[in-house]
Tab-separated table of C-alpha atoms in Angstrom:
chain	number	residue	atom	x	y	z
A	187	MET	CA	-21.973	41.573	9.434
A	188	GLU	CA	-25.260	41.347	11.283
A	189	GLY	CA	-28.551	43.182	11.358
A	190	VAL	CA	-32.301	42.980	10.845
A	191	LEU	CA	-33.803	41.801	7.566
A	192	HIS	CA	-37.373	40.917	6.720
A	193	LYS	CA	-37.845	37.296	5.691
A	194	TRP	CA	-40.796	35.814	3.881
A	195	THR	CA	-42.313	33.088	6.088
A	196	ASN	CA	-45.663	32.054	4.577
A	197	TYR	CA	-48.852	33.488	3.170
A	198	LEU	CA	-50.429	33.814	6.609
A	199	SER	CA	-47.572	35.593	8.391
A	200	GLY	CA	-46.034	37.274	5.357
A	201	TRP	CA	-42.801	39.221	5.883
A	202	GLN	CA	-41.396	38.917	9.399
A	203	PRO	CA	-38.324	40.675	10.871
A	204	ARG	CA	-35.439	38.337	11.627
A	205	TYR	CA	-31.974	38.998	12.968
A	206	PHE	CA	-29.307	37.809	10.502
A	207	VAL	CA	-25.637	37.113	11.286
A	208	LEU	CA	-23.013	36.554	8.585
A	209	ASP	CA	-20.185	34.483	10.095
A	210	GLY	CA	-17.536	33.712	7.528
A	211	THR	CA	-19.355	32.044	4.662
A	212	VAL	CA	-22.491	31.021	6.618
A	213	LEU	CA	-25.551	33.268	6.973
A	214	SER	CA	-27.744	32.402	9.973
A	215	TYR	CA	-30.935	34.008	11.263
A	216	TYR	CA	-32.706	34.230	14.641
A	217	ASP	CA	-36.014	35.528	15.920
A	218	SER	CA	-34.281	38.428	17.646
A	219	GLN	CA	-30.856	39.636	18.673
A	220	GLU	CA	-31.368	38.174	22.149
A	221	ASP	CA	-31.662	34.667	20.661
A	222	VAL	CA	-28.245	34.699	19.004
A	223	GLY	CA	-26.658	32.538	21.698
A	224	LYS	CA	-29.568	30.058	21.788
A	225	GLY	CA	-29.139	28.559	18.348
A	226	SER	CA	-30.223	29.680	14.919
A	227	LYS	CA	-33.550	28.914	13.284
A	228	GLY	CA	-31.860	28.365	9.944
A	229	SER	CA	-28.702	28.971	7.950
A	230	ILE	CA	-27.425	28.923	4.410
A	231	LYS	CA	-23.933	28.494	2.969
A	232	MET	CA	-22.801	31.234	0.668
A	233	ALA	CA	-20.527	28.810	-1.189
A	234	VAL	CA	-23.433	27.026	-2.880
A	235	CYS	CA	-26.164	29.670	-3.013
A	236	GLU	CA	-27.063	32.133	-5.732
A	237	ILE	CA	-27.763	35.811	-5.016
A	238	LYS	CA	-30.682	37.255	-6.925
A	239	VAL	CA	-31.204	41.035	-6.980
A	240	TYR	CA	-34.475	42.675	-8.001
A	241	THR	CA	-34.278	45.815	-10.116
A	242	ALA	CA	-37.912	46.761	-9.566
A	243	ASP	CA	-37.717	46.474	-5.775
A	244	PHE	CA	-34.581	48.159	-4.400
A	245	THR	CA	-34.976	46.437	-1.009
A	246	ARG	CA	-35.496	42.861	-2.258
A	247	MET	CA	-32.855	40.127	-2.621
A	248	ASP	CA	-33.089	36.341	-2.695
A	249	LEU	CA	-30.602	33.674	-1.653
A	250	ILE	CA	-31.328	30.447	-3.527
A	251	ILE	CA	-29.915	26.926	-3.501
A	252	PRO	CA	-31.713	25.445	-6.544
A	253	GLY	CA	-34.069	22.662	-5.551
A	254	GLU	CA	-33.142	22.801	-1.838
A	255	GLN	CA	-33.340	26.118	-0.009
A	256	TYR	CA	-34.777	29.598	-0.587
A	257	PHE	CA	-34.299	32.759	1.455
A	258	TYR	CA	-36.556	35.626	0.323
A	259	LEU	CA	-35.268	38.750	2.051
A	260	LYS	CA	-36.011	42.451	2.227
A	261	ALA	CA	-33.864	45.178	3.699
A	262	VAL	CA	-35.101	48.288	5.461
A	263	ASN	CA	-34.002	50.494	2.555
A	264	ALA	CA	-31.857	50.418	-0.575
A	265	ALA	CA	-28.691	51.484	1.258
A	266	GLU	CA	-29.074	48.645	3.761
A	267	ARG	CA	-29.608	46.157	0.938
A	268	GLN	CA	-26.458	47.442	-0.757
A	269	LYS	CA	-24.435	46.807	2.418
A	270	TRP	CA	-25.759	43.266	2.643
A	271	LEU	CA	-25.086	42.603	-1.025
A	272	VAL	CA	-21.479	43.749	-0.637
A	273	ALA	CA	-20.983	41.592	2.471
A	274	LEU	CA	-22.630	38.499	0.981
A	275	GLY	CA	-20.833	38.923	-2.332
A	276	SER	CA	-17.485	39.347	-0.574
A	277	ALA	CA	-18.060	36.171	1.459
A	278	LYS	CA	-18.863	34.216	-1.675
A	279	ALA	CA	-15.946	35.758	-3.612
A	280	CYS	CA	-13.429	35.086	-0.824
A	281	LEU	CA	-14.363	31.432	-0.812
A	282	ALA	CA	-14.036	31.259	-4.584
A	283	ASP	CA	-10.668	33.021	-4.421
A	284	SER	CA	-9.393	30.620	-1.779
A	285	ARG	CA	-10.365	27.623	-3.835
A	286	SER	CA	-8.921	29.082	-7.000
A	287	LYS	CA	-5.736	29.929	-5.101
A	288	LYS	CA	-5.386	26.335	-4.011
A	289	GLU	CA	-6.009	25.160	-7.530
A	290	ARG	CA	-3.460	27.646	-8.819
A	291	GLU	CA	-0.877	26.375	-6.346
A	292	ILE	CA	-1.472	22.814	-7.472
A	293	SER	CA	-1.234	23.731	-11.145
A	294	GLU	CA	1.890	25.810	-10.537
A	295	THR	CA	3.487	22.911	-8.681
A	296	GLU	CA	2.699	20.549	-11.532
A	297	ASP	CA	4.092	22.989	-14.092
A	298	THR	CA	7.254	23.456	-12.048
A	299	LEU	CA	7.735	19.716	-11.755
A	300	LYS	CA	7.273	19.273	-15.499
A	301	SER	CA	9.830	21.974	-16.260
A	302	LYS	CA	12.315	20.416	-13.840
A	303	MET	CA	11.845	17.037	-15.477
A	304	SER	CA	12.534	18.609	-18.871
A	305	GLU	CA	15.721	20.128	-17.476
A	306	LEU	CA	16.796	16.737	-16.169
A	307	ARG	CA	16.377	15.185	-19.607
A	308	LEU	CA	18.389	18.010	-21.149
A	309	TYR	CA	21.204	17.645	-18.618
A	310	CYS	CA	21.209	13.900	-19.137
A	311	ASP	CA	21.814	14.407	-22.859
A	312	LEU	CA	24.593	16.884	-22.085
A	313	LEU	CA	26.222	14.405	-19.727
A	314	MET	CA	26.235	11.729	-22.405
A	315	GLN	CA	27.798	14.111	-24.925
A	316	GLN	CA	30.480	15.289	-22.503
A	317	VAL	CA	31.371	11.743	-21.491
A	318	HIS	CA	31.748	10.918	-25.178
A	319	LYS	CA	34.079	13.909	-25.588
A	320	ILE	CA	36.212	12.750	-22.664
A	321	GLN	CA	36.471	9.304	-24.227
A	322	GLU	CA	37.595	10.840	-27.500
A	323	SER	CA	40.152	13.094	-25.803
A	324	ALA	CA	41.537	10.160	-23.825
A	325	GLN	CA	42.526	8.409	-27.031
A	326	PRO	CA	46.059	9.276	-28.260
A	327	LEU	CA	46.476	11.415	-31.332
A	328	GLN	CA	47.680	9.989	-34.617
A	329	ASP	CA	51.012	11.838	-34.614
A	330	SER	CA	51.749	11.300	-30.898
A	331	SER	CA	51.386	8.548	-28.345
A	332	THR	CA	49.907	10.774	-25.617
A	333	PRO	CA	46.315	12.078	-25.477
A	334	ASP	CA	45.397	15.730	-25.634
A	335	VAL	CA	45.574	16.755	-21.956
A	336	GLU	CA	44.189	20.234	-22.518
A	337	LYS	CA	41.139	18.872	-24.273
A	338	MET	CA	40.594	16.345	-21.490
A	339	ASN	CA	40.761	19.032	-18.802
A	340	GLU	CA	38.266	21.204	-20.638
A	341	ALA	CA	35.833	18.321	-21.115
A	342	SER	CA	36.229	17.257	-17.478
A	343	SER	CA	35.458	20.731	-16.158
A	344	LEU	CA	32.321	20.909	-18.300
A	345	LEU	CA	31.268	17.475	-17.111
A	346	LYS	CA	31.713	18.490	-13.473
A	347	ALA	CA	29.558	21.596	-13.910
A	348	THR	CA	26.849	19.621	-15.687
A	349	CYS	CA	26.830	16.978	-12.935
A	350	ASN	CA	26.403	19.636	-10.241
A	351	THR	CA	23.509	21.235	-12.110
A	352	PHE	CA	21.922	17.834	-12.677
A	353	ILE	CA	22.103	16.998	-8.962
A	354	ASN	CA	20.626	20.358	-7.940
A	355	THR	CA	17.741	19.968	-10.371
A	356	LEU	CA	17.113	16.447	-9.124
A	357	GLU	CA	16.961	17.713	-5.534
A	358	ASP	CA	14.391	20.314	-6.592
A	359	CYS	CA	12.275	17.588	-8.162
A	360	MET	CA	12.423	15.544	-4.959
A	361	LYS	CA	11.323	18.539	-2.905
A	362	ILE	CA	8.353	19.214	-5.167
A	363	ALA	CA	7.367	15.536	-5.123
A	364	SER	CA	7.617	15.379	-1.319
A	365	VAL	CA	5.260	18.358	-1.028
A	366	LYS	CA	2.672	16.803	-3.344
A	367	ILE	CA	2.858	13.321	-1.784
A	368	SER	CA	1.607	12.899	1.776
A	369	PRO	CA	4.344	11.974	4.295
A	370	GLU	CA	2.643	8.732	5.365
A	371	LEU	CA	2.915	7.410	1.809
A	372	LEU	CA	6.649	8.040	1.645
A	373	SER	CA	7.500	5.618	4.484
A	374	PRO	CA	6.630	1.938	3.913
A	375	PRO	CA	4.312	0.288	6.455
A	376	GLU	CA	5.868	-1.761	9.225
A	377	SER	CA	5.796	-5.456	8.468
A	378	PRO	CA	3.890	-7.587	11.014
A	379	VAL	CA	6.237	-10.529	10.355
A	380	ALA	CA	8.998	-8.777	12.303
A	381	HIS	CA	7.024	-9.255	15.528
A	382	VAL	CA	6.327	-12.945	14.862
A	383	THR	CA	9.806	-14.292	14.151
A	384	SER	CA	12.568	-13.233	16.494
A	385	THR	CA	15.264	-15.217	14.655
A	386	PRO	CA	16.096	-14.816	10.964
A	387	LEU	CA	14.604	-17.434	8.695
A	388	ARG	CA	16.915	-19.769	6.819
A	389	ARG	CA	16.312	-19.819	3.099
A	390	VAL	CA	17.144	-22.780	0.910
A	391	LYS	CA	18.421	-21.888	-2.529
A	392	ARG	CA	17.679	-24.283	-5.363
A	393	SER	CA	19.298	-24.097	-8.752
A	394	VAL	CA	17.244	-23.922	-11.910
A	395	SER	CA	18.511	-27.321	-13.078
A	396	HIS	CA	17.414	-29.034	-9.856
A	397	SER	CA	14.556	-31.448	-10.547
A	398	GLY	CA	13.177	-31.400	-7.026
A	399	VAL	CA	13.672	-35.208	-6.522
A	400	VAL	CA	15.847	-36.234	-3.584
A	401	PRO	CA	18.365	-39.004	-4.516
A	402	PRO	CA	18.308	-42.255	-2.505
A	403	ASP	CA	21.678	-41.674	-0.847
A	404	ARG	CA	20.616	-38.194	0.236
A	405	ASN	CA	17.307	-39.575	1.489
A	406	ALA	CA	19.175	-42.139	3.583
A	407	GLU	CA	21.307	-39.396	5.110
A	408	ILE	CA	18.206	-37.408	5.972
A	409	ASN	CA	16.587	-40.455	7.589
A	410	ASN	CA	19.712	-41.084	9.636
A	411	LEU	CA	19.640	-37.502	10.859
A	412	VAL	CA	15.945	-37.601	11.678
A	413	GLN	CA	15.834	-41.040	13.371
A	414	PRO	CA	17.020	-41.191	16.999
A	415	PRO	CA	20.077	-43.284	17.899
A	416	LYS	CA	19.321	-46.976	18.445
A	417	GLY	CA	20.909	-47.648	21.798
A	418	SER	CA	18.779	-49.470	24.293
A	419	ILE	CA	15.566	-48.330	22.569
A	420	THR	CA	13.122	-51.157	21.773
A	421	VAL	CA	12.145	-51.252	18.111
A	422	MET	CA	8.614	-52.460	17.314
A	423	ARG	CA	8.348	-54.491	14.103
A	424	ASN	CA	5.366	-55.796	12.196
A	425	LEU	CA	4.912	-59.561	12.020
A	426	GLU	CA	4.206	-59.429	8.303
A	427	GLU	CA	7.475	-57.587	7.708
A	428	MET	CA	9.333	-60.198	9.755
A	429	ALA	CA	7.767	-63.020	7.739
A	430	ALA	CA	8.580	-61.342	4.440
A	431	HIS	CA	12.147	-60.715	5.606
A	432	ARG	CA	12.679	-64.339	6.589
A	433	ALA	CA	11.077	-65.555	3.365
A	434	SER	CA	13.415	-63.392	1.320
A	435	ARG	CA	16.406	-64.733	3.242
A	436	ARG	CA	15.192	-68.277	2.646
A	437	THR	CA	14.969	-67.727	-1.109
A	438	ARG	CA	18.470	-66.244	-1.196
A	439	SER	CA	20.009	-69.186	0.728
A	440	PRO	CA	21.364	-72.256	-1.281
A	441	VAL	CA	19.093	-75.263	-1.803
A	442	GLY	CA	19.656	-78.046	0.690
A	443	ASN	CA	21.202	-75.856	3.327
A	444	LYS	CA	18.410	-74.921	5.616
A	445	THR	CA	18.983	-72.303	8.171
A	446	PRO	CA	17.106	-71.944	11.412
A	447	ASP	CA	15.163	-69.202	9.696
A	448	ASP	CA	13.941	-71.682	7.029
A	449	SER	CA	12.341	-73.955	9.575
A	450	PHE	CA	10.861	-70.941	11.279
A	451	ALA	CA	9.523	-69.545	8.012
A	452	ALA	CA	8.180	-72.939	6.906
A	453	GLN	CA	5.808	-72.989	9.855
A	454	PRO	CA	3.358	-70.131	9.390
A	455	GLU	CA	1.629	-70.989	12.621
A	456	ASN	CA	4.660	-69.741	14.482
A	457	LEU	CA	3.930	-66.262	13.125
A	458	LEU	CA	0.572	-66.030	14.884
A	459	PRO	CA	0.267	-64.221	18.173
A	460	PRO	CA	0.688	-66.440	21.263
A	461	SER	CA	-2.922	-66.079	22.282
A	462	GLN	CA	-4.178	-67.315	18.900
A	463	SER	CA	-1.798	-70.357	18.942
A	464	VAL	CA	-3.063	-71.389	22.356
A	465	GLN	CA	-6.669	-71.105	21.152
A	466	ASP	CA	-5.938	-73.270	18.078
A	467	GLU	CA	-4.285	-75.952	20.215
A	468	SER	CA	-7.189	-76.004	22.640
A	469	ALA	CA	-9.639	-76.255	19.742
A	470	SER	CA	-7.770	-79.196	18.182
A	471	SER	CA	-7.626	-81.021	21.502
A	472	ALA	CA	-11.339	-80.525	21.945
A	473	ASN	CA	-12.051	-81.983	18.515
A	474	GLY	CA	-9.844	-84.949	19.297
A	475	GLU	CA	-11.699	-85.610	22.488
């Protein structure tokens, strides 16, 4: 709806005619009808405003957002005000109905889901009872060695019908849940690890009784696997390790039987680097001179 209404501006200008346009739930006003396409001077949402009607003045009505916005309006006559009141009230009522309809749909969905869950619990109890009946009918009677076949068939048919009803009710619950839950939440997010590792990772399983300490024999096997083969590769050794090794061999050898290693180990000067031995000899010769 659209038309001319008088709007209160200020105490100097008083009531001024403005052209109002009701578009959906938004009421906008312009200086004139020609300015409709140029942008409104102001607007108010009917969803949050209150409509005040004056009984003393049949042309007066106010649109108020408490503490924020006030539209003081006057129609040309009482009939025109009545048309505007019907249009503005309908816009506000339609919005309220739409929101209440959405709320009703949500509440109805929740109630339906609750009732379906109650049915599932009931059918679950029935299934347990019918399975118990089948177990009883499968046992042979006291006066005969064969079970009651007729009773078993009856219990089996009831169990089949209950299972079908249980499955149908469960499908209804899944449908209701899928409507309430957004689709993006139903599918798990893609893991970024899949783009990093192209080959599957190898997992090592450890028993609960494993202490976590590697035994010496296993440690030696691991070192043999890790170390490269000793073919023509030169192995660098520390001089201190060589001296300790020869000293240990000397202590293990019998007394009186000296090996070439004993004479070598007995002379610690032989363990020094060649450059240092030459310097010591030159220093001793200089002192002798």
